[in-house]
Coordinates of C-alpha atoms and ligand atoms in Angstrom, one line a residue:
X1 CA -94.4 179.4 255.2
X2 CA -96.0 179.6 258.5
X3 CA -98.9 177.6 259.1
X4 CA -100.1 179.3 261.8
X5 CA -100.3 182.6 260.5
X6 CA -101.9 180.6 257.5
X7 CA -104.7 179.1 259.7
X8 CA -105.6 182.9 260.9
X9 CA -105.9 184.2 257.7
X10 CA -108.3 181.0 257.0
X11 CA -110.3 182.0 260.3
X12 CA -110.2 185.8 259.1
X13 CA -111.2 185.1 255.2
X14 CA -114.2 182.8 255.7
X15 CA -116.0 185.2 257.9
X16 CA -116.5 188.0 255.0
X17 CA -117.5 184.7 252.8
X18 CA -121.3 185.2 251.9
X19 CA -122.1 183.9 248.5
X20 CA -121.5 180.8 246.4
X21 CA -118.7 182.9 244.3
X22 CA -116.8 184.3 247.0
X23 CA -116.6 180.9 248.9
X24 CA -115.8 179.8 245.2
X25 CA -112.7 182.2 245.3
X26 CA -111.9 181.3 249.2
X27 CA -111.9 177.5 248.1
X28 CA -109.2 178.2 244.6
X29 CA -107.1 180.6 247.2
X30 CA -107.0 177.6 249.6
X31 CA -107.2 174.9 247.9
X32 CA -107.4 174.8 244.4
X33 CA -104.4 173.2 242.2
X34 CA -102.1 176.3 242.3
X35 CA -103.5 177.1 246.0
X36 CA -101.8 177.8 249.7
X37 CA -102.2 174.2 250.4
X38 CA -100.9 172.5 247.4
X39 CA -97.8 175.1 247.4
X40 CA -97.0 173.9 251.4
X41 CA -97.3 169.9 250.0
X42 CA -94.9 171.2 246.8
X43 CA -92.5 172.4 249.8
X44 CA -92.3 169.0 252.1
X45 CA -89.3 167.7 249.7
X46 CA -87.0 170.6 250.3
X47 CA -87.6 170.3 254.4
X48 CA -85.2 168.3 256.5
X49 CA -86.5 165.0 256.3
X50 CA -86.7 164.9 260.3
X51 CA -89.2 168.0 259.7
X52 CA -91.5 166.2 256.8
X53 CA -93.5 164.1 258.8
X54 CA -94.9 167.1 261.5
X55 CA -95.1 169.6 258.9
X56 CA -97.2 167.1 256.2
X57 CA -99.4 166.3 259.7
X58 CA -100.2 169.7 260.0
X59 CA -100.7 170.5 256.2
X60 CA -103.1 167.8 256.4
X61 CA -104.8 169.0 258.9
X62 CA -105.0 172.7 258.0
X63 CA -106.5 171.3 254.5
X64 CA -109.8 169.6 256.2
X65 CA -110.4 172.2 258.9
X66 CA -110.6 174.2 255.3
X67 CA -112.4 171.5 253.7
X68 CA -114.9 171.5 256.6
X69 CA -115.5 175.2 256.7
X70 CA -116.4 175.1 253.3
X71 CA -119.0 172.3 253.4
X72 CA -120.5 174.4 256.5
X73 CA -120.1 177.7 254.6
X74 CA -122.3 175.8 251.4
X75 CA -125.1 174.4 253.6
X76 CA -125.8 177.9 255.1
X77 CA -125.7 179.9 251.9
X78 CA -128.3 177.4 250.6
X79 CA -130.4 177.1 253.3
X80 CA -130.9 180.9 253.1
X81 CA -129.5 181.3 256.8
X82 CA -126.2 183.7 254.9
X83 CA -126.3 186.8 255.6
X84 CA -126.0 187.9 252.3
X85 CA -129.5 186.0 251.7
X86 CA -130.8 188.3 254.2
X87 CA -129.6 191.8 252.9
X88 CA -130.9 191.2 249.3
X89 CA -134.5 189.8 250.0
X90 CA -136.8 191.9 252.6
X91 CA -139.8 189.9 253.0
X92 CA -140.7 192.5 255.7
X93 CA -140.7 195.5 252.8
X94 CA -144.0 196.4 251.7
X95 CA -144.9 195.2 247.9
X96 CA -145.6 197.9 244.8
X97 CA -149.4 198.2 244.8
X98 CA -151.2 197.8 241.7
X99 CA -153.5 200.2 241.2
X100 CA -157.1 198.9 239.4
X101 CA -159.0 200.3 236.7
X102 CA -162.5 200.7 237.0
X103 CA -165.2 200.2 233.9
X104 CA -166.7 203.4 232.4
X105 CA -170.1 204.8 234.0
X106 CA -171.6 204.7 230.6
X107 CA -170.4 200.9 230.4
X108 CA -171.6 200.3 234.1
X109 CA -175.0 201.9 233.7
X110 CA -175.3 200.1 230.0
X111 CA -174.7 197.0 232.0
X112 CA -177.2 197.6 234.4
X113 CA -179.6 198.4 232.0
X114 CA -179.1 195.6 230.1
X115 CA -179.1 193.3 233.4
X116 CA -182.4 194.4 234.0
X117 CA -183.8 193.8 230.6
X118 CA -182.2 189.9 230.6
X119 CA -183.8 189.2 233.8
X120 CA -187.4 189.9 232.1
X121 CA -186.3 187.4 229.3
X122 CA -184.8 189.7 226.3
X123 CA -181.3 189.0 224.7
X124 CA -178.9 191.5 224.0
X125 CA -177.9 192.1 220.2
X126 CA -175.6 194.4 219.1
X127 CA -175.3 196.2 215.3
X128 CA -172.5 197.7 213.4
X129 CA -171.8 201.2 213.9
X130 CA -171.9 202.1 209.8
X131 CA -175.1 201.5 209.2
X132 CA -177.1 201.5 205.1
X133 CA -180.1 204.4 204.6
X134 CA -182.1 201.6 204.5
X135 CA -181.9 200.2 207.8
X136 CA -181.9 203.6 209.2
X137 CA -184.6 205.3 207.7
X138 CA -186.2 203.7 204.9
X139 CA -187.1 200.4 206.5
X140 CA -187.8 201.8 209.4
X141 CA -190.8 203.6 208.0
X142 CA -188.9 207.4 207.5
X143 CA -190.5 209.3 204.7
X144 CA -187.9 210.6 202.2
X145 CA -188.3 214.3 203.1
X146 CA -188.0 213.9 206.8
X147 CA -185.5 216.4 208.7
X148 CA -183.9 213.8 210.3
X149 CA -182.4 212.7 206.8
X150 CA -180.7 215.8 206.2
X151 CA -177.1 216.1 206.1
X152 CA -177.3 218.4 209.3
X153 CA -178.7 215.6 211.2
X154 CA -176.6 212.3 209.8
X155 CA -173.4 211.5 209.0
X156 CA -173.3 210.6 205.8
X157 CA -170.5 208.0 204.2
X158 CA -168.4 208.9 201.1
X159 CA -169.5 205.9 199.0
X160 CA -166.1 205.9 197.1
X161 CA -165.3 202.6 196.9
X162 CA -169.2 201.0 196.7
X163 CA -170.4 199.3 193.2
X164 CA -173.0 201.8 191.8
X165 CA -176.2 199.9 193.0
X166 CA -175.1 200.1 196.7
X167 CA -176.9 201.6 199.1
X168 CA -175.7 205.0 200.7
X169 CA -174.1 204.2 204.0
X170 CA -173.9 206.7 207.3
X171 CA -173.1 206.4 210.5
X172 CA -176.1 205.2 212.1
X173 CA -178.3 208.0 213.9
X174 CA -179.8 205.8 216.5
X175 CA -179.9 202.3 217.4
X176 CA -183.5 201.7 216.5
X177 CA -182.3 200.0 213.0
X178 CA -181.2 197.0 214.1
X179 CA -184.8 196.2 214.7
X180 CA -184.8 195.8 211.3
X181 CA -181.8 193.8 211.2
X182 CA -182.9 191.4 213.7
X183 CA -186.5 191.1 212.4
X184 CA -185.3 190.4 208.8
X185 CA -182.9 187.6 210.5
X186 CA -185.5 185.7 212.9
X187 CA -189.1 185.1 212.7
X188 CA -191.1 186.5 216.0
X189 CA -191.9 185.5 219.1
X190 CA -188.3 187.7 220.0
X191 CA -187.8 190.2 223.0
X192 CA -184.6 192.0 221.9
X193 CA -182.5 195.2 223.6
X194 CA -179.7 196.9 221.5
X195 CA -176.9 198.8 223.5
X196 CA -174.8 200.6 221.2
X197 CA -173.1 203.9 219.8
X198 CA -175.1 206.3 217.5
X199 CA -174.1 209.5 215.7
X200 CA -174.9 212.7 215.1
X201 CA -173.3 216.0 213.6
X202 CA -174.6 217.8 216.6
X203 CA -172.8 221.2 217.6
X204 CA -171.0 219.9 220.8
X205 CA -172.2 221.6 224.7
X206 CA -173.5 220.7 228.4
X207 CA -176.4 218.7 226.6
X208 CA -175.2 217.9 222.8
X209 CA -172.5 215.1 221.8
X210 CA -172.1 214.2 218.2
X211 CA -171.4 210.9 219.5
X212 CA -173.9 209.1 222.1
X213 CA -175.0 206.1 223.4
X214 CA -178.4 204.7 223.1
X215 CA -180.5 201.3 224.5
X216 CA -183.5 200.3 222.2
X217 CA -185.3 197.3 222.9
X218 CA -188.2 195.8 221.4
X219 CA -190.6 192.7 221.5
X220 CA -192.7 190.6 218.8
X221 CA -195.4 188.1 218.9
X222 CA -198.9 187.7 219.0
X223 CA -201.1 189.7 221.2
X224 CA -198.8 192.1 222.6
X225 CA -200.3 195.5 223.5
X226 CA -199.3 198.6 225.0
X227 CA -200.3 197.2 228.7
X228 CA -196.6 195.3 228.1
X229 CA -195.1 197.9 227.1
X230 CA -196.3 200.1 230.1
X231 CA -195.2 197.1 232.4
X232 CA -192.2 196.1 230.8
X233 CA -191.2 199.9 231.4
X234 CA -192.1 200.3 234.8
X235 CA -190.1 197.3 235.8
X236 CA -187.0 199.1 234.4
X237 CA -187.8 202.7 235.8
X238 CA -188.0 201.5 238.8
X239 CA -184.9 199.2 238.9
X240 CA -183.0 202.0 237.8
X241 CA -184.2 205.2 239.6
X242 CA -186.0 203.4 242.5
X243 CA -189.3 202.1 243.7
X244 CA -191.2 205.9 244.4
X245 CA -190.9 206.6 241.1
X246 CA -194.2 207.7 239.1
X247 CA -194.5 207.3 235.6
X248 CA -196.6 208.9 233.0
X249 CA -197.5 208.3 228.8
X250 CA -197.4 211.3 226.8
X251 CA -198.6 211.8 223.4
X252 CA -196.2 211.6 220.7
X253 CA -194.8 210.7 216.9
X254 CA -192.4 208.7 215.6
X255 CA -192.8 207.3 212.1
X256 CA -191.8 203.6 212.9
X257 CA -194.4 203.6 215.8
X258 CA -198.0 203.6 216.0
X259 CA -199.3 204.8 218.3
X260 CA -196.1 206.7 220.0
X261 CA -195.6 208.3 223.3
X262 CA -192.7 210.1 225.4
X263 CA -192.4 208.8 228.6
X264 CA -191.8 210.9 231.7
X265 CA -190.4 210.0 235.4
X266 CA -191.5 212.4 238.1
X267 CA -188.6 214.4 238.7
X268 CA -186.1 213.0 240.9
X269 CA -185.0 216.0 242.7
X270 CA -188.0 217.6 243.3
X271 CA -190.1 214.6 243.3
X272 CA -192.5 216.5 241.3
X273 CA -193.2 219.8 243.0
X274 CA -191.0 221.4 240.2
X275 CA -187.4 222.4 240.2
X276 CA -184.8 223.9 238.0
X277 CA -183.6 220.7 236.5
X278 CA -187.4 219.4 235.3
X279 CA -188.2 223.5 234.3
X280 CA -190.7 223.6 236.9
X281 CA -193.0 220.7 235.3
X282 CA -192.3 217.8 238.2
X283 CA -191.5 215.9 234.7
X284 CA -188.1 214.4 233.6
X285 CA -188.9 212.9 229.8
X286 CA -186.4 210.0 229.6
X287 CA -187.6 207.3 226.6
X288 CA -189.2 207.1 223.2
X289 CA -191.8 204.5 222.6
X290 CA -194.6 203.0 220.8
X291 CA -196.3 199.9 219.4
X292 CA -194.3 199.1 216.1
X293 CA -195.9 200.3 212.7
X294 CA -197.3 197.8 210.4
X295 CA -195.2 199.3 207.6
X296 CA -192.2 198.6 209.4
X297 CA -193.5 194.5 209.8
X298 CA -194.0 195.0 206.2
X299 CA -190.7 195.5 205.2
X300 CA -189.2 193.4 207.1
X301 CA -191.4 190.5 206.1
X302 CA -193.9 190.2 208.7
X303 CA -197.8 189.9 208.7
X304 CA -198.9 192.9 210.2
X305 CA -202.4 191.3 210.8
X306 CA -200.7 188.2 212.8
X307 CA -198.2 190.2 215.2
X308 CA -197.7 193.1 217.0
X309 CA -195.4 194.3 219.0
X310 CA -193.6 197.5 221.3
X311 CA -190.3 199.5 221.0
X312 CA -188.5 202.3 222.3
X313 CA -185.7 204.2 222.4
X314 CA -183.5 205.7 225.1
X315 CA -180.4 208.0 225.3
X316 CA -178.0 206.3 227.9
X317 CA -176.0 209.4 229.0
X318 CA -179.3 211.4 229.2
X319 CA -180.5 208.3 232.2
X320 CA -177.3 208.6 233.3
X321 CA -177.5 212.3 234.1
X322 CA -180.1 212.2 235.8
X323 CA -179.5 209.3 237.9
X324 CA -176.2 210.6 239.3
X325 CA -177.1 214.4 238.9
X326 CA -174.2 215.4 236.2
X327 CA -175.1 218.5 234.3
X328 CA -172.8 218.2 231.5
X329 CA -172.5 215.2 228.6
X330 CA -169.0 216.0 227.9
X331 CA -167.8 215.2 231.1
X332 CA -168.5 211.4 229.9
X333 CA -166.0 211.8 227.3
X334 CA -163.0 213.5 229.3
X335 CA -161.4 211.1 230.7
X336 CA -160.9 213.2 234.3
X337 CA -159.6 210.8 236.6
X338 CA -161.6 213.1 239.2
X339 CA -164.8 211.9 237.7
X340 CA -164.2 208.6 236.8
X341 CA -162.9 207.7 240.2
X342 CA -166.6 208.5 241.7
X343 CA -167.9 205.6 240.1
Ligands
LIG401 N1 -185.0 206.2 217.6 C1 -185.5 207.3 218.4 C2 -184.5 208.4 218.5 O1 -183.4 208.2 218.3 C3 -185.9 206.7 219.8 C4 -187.1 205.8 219.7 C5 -188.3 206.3 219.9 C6 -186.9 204.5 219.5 C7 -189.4 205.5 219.8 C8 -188.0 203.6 219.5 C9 -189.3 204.2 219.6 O2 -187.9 202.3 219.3 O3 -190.3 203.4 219.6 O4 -184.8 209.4 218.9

């Protein structure tokens, strides 16, 4: 064999080496037990023995300049400096962007809501979606024969499974019954808002959902009047449709609430001169309210004659609308990237 044309093909090889298993196979070819070099030692016996001595010199020699290429060859594949390192990883190349998600409007304007109802000292509570007759009429001082107990107004439950004496269940109609809940749980002074979702068979269009969202809140103790109430609300108009905003009282009913009133912002397009979207009247009705009625403390086991106390009752899409100027509930519900990416 000729060693010189074995050396070139040593100098040729290692340059196309550039990974631990192709110098793996350049170091077998070379020098593993079956390799180049060990078949050039197996040949030294059959030489003239005047030739053995310069030929084993050079086989020698041939075997570290390969030895020596090899050790180089390993120290720059794992220092990263191989070209091969360079070809597979491009820290140059720009990464895959995540894209992120952003919370609901409903679930950002319920959290500012809420936020703004912590900061004046009430705690959040939250009630169960299925909800017993009791909690959501009787207790809460709803004559039998009221509309609102109709089965075109509530959802009622199939009571399949329920031992006889159960009470009928429904899918709660409003949030205001876990007032009772709470008040049957904790003795007053408490200042209490309820976030939550509330049903009802409503035909759906631009105003109508069978499914809504609503924020009551309430508070208990001695000595509250109506002045907190009025306060308490003004804080939170303000904080959520800004500091211009006029407020009024109006004259109303509801049977857990005594006395009960509606209350209006001046509207917040037309700042009150009277537009399309208040119908002219400067007005924009956005809450239920009212100082809580004695029958209600009653069953819940408080003395009407020792506390008193406010609640009311608001729709969150409806504040929602009319903060951001959206005509249409359902658009809440769609999921239309094109909307939700406003907010
Ligand atoms: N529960 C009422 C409704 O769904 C809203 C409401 C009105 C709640 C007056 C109250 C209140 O707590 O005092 O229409």
């Amino acid at each position: 064999m000729d060693i010189d044309a074995i050396k070139t093909q040593v100098d040729f090889e290692i340059g196309s080496v550039d990974s631990v298993r192709s110098l793996e196979a350049f170091r077998l070819k070379f020098l593993g037990r079956k390799g180049i070099i060990a078949q050039l030692t197996s040949s030294i016996p059959n030489l003239h023995p005047q030739e053995r001595g310069a030929f084993g010199q050079e086989v020698n020699a041939l075997k570290n300049k390969v030895s020596s290429l090899i050790t180089e060859k390993q120290r720059s594949i794992a220092s990263g400096s191989g070209e091969s390192r360079q070809r597979t990883y491009d820290i140059g190349m720009p990464g895959i962007a995540q894209e992120l998600g952003s919370l609901h409007p409903l679930t950002q304007i319920l959290n500012e809501i809420c936020g703004i109802f912590k900061k004046m000292g009430f705690a959040v509570v939250e009630g169960p979606e299925i909800e017993s007759e009791y909690n959501n009429f009787t207790g809460l001082n709803i004559p039998l024969e009221h509309p609102s107990r109709d089965v075109f107004d509530t959802f009622y439950l199939k009571a399949k499974n329920l031992e006889p004496k159960t009470q009928n269940l429904l899918l709660r109609s409003h949030t205001s019954p876990v007032q009772i809940r709470v008040m049957k749980k904790q003795k007053p002074p408490l200042a209490v808002i309820v976030p939550g979702r509330v049903y009802r068979p409503d035909a759906v269009d631009a105003s109508h959902s069978f499914m809504f969202h609503q924020i009551e809140g309430f508070m208990v103790d001695r000595n509250i009047t109506f002045a907190d109430l009025k306060g308490i609300l003004e804080v939170f108009a303000k904080a959520v449709f800004g500091e211009d905003i006029k407020m009024r009282f109006r004259p109303h009913f509801f049977p857990f609430t005594e006395p009960s009133a509606e209350v209006d912002i001046s509207c917040i397009i037309c700042k009150g001169r009277g537009c399309s979207v208040c119908g002219k009247k400067g007005w924009l009705e956005i809450l239920g309210s009212g100082m809580i009625h004695p029958n209600v403390f009653k069953h819940v086991g408080y003395d009407p004659k020792k506390y008193t106390g406010f609640a009311f009752g608001m729709g969150v899409e409806r504040i929602a609308m009319l903060k951001y100027g959206i005509n249409d509930i359902r658009i809440f519900f769609e999921n239309d990237l094109r909307f939700l990416k406003q907010f």
